[in-house]
mmCIF file of C-alpha atoms in Angstrom:
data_model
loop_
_atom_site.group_PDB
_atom_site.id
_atom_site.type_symbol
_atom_site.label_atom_id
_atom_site.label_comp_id
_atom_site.label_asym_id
_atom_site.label_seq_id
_atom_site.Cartn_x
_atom_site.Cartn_y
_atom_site.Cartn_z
ATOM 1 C CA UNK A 1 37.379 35.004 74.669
ATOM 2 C CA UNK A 2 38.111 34.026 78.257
ATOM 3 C CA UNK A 3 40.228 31.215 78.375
ATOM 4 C CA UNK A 4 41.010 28.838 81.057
ATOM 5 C CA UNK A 5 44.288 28.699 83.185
ATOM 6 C CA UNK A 6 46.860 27.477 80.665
ATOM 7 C CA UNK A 7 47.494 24.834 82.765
ATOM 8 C CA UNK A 8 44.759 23.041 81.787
ATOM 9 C CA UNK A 9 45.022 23.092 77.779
ATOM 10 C CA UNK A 10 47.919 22.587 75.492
ATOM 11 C CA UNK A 11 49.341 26.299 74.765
ATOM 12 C CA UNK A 12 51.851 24.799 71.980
ATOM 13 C CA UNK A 13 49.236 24.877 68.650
ATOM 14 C CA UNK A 14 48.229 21.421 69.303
ATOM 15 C CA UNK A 15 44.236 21.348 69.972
ATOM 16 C CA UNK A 16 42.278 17.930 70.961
ATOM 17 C CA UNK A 17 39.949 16.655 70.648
ATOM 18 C CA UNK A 18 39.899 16.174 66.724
ATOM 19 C CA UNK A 19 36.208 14.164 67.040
ATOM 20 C CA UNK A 20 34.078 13.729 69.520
ATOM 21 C CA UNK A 21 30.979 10.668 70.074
ATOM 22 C CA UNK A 22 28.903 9.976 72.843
ATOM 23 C CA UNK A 23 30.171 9.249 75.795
ATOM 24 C CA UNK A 24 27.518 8.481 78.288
ATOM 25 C CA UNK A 25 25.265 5.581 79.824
ATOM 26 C CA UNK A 26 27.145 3.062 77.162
ATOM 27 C CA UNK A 27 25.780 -0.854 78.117
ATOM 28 C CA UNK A 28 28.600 -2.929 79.018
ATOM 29 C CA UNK A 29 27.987 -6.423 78.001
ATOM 30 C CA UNK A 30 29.708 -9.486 78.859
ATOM 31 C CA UNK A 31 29.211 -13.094 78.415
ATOM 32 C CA UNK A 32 25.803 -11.788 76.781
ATOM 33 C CA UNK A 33 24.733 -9.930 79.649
ATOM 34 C CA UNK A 34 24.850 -6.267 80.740
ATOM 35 C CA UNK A 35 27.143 -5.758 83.650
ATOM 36 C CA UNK A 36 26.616 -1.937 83.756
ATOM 37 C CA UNK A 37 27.639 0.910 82.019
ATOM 38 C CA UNK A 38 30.504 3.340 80.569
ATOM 39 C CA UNK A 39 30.839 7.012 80.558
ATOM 40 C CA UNK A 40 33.308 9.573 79.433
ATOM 41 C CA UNK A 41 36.659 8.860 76.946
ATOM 42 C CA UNK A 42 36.551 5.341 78.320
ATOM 43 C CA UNK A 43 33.496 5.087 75.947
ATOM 44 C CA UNK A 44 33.743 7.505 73.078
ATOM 45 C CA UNK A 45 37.483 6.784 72.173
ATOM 46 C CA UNK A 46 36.574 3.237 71.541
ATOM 47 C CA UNK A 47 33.300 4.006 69.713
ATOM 48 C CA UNK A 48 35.310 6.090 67.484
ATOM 49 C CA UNK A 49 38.683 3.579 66.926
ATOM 50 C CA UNK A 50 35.464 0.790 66.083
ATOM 51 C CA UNK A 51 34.771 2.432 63.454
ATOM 52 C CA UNK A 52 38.659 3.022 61.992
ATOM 53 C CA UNK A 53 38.619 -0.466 62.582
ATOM 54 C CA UNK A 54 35.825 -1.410 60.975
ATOM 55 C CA UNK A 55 36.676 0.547 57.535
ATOM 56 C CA UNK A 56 40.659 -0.744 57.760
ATOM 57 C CA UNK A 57 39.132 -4.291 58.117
ATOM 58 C CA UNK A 58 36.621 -3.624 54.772
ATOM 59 C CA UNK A 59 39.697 -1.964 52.838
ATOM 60 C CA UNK A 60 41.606 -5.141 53.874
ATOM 61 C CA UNK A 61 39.156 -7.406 52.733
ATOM 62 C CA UNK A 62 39.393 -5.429 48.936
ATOM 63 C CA UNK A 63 43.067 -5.888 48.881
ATOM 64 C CA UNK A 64 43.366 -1.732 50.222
ATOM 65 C CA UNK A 65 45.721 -0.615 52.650
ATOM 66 C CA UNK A 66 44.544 0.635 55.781
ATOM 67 C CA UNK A 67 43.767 4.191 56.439
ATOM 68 C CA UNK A 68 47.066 5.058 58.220
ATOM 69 C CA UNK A 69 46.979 8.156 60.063
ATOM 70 C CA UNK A 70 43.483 9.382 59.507
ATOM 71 C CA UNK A 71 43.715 13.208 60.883
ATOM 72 C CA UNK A 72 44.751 14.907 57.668
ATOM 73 C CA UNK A 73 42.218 12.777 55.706
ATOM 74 C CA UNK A 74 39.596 14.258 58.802
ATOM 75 C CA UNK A 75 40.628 17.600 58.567
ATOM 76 C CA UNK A 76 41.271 18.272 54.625
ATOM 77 C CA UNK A 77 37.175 17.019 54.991
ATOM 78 C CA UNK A 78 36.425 19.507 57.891
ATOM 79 C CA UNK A 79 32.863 19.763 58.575
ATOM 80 C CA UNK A 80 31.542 17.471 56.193
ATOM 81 C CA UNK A 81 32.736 14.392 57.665
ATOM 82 C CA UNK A 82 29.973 14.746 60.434
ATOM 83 C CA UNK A 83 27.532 16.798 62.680
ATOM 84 C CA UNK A 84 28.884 19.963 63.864
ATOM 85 C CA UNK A 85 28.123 20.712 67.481
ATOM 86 C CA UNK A 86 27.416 24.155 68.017
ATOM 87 C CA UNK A 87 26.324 24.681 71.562
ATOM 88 C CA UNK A 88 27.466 23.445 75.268
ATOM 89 C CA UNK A 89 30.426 22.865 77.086
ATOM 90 C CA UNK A 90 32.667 20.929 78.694
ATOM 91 C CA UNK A 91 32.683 22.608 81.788
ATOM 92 C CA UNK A 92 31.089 20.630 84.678
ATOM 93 C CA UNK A 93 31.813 19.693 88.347
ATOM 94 C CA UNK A 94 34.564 18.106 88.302
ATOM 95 C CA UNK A 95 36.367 20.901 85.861
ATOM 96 C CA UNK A 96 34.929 24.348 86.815
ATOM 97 C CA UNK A 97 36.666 25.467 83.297
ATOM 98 C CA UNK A 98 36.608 24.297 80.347
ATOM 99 C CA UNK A 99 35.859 25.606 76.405
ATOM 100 C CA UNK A 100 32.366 26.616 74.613
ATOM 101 C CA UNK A 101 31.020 24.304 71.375
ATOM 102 C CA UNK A 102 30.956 26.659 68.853
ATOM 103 C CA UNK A 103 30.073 26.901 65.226
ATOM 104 C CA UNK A 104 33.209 24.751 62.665
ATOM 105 C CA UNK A 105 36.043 23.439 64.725
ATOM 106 C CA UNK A 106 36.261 23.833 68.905
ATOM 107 C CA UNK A 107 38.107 22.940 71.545
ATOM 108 C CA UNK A 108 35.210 20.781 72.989
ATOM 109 C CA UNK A 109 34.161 18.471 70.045
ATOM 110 C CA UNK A 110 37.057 19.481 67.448
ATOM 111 C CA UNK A 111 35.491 18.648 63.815
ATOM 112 C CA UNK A 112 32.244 17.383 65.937
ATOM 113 C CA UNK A 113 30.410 14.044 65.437
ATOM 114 C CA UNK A 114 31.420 11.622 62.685
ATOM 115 C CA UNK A 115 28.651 9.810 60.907
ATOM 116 C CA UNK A 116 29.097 6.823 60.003
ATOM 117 C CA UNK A 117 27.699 7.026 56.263
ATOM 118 C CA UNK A 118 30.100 10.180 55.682
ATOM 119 C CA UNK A 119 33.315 8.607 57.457
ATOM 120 C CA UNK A 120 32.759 5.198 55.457
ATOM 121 C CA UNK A 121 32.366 7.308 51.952
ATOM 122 C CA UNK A 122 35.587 9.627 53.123
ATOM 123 C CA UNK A 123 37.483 6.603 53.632
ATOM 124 C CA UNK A 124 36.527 4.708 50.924
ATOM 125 C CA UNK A 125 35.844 1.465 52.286
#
C-alpha cells in the first residue's frame, strides 16, 4: 500500500483512531437554543466520551466501578462492538493524504462505529 509521508502518522506501532462517530453538522445548543453547529474531533470525541460517561455513571449507580481504561475491553471485542466502515477516506482538502477505510481495523475509523446497544452490553452497565 502507498502510505503517506511518515510525517504525518505515528511510525512507532501506535495507530489512532481506536473508534470513530460522526463528526459533522452537530447542533450546538445553548440556553435551549441552537447557536450553530460542530464538525470534526471537536464533535465526535465528545459523542464518544458521552457515552463512557454515561455507562461509568449506570455502573456507579449499581455499586460497579467504572470502566477504567476501556481500549483493551474495545479491542479484545474487535468488530463486534460496532459497525465496521469499509469504504472512504480521510483524505480531503485540507490533508491531500491520508489512509483508505478498509474491511476490520484501519487507520481511518480504527474498530469503526460503536453502537450504543453493543457498547452498553460490552460494558455491562
Amino acid at each position: 500500500a502507498k502510505l503517506p509521508p511518515a510525517s504525518l502518522y505515528n511510525t512507532s506501532g501506535r495507530v489512532t483512531p481506536d473508534v470513530a462517530a460522526v463528526g459533522t453538522c452537530y447542533k450546538v445548543f445553548s440556553g435551549g437554543g441552537p447557536v450553530g453547529t460542530l464538525s470534526g474531533t471537536s464533535a465526535s470525541t465528545p459523542t464518544f466520551a458521552g457515552m463512557i460517561s454515561r455507562i461509568n455513571d449506570e455502573r456507579a449507580a449499581k455499586g460497579k466501578p467504572t470502566v477504567g481504561f476501556v481500549n483493551p475491553v474495545l479491542y479484545k471485542a474487535g468488530g463486534s462492538v460496532g459497525t465496521d466502515i469499509v469504504s472512504g477516506n480521510n483524505k480531503k482538502i485540507a490533508c491531500k493524504a491520508g489512509f483508505p477505510a478498509t474491511p476490520g481495523f484501519d487507520a481511518v475509523t480504527g474498530l469503526g462505529t460503536p453502537l450504543w446497544g453493543r457498547l452498553h452490553t460490552l460494558l455491562d452497565a
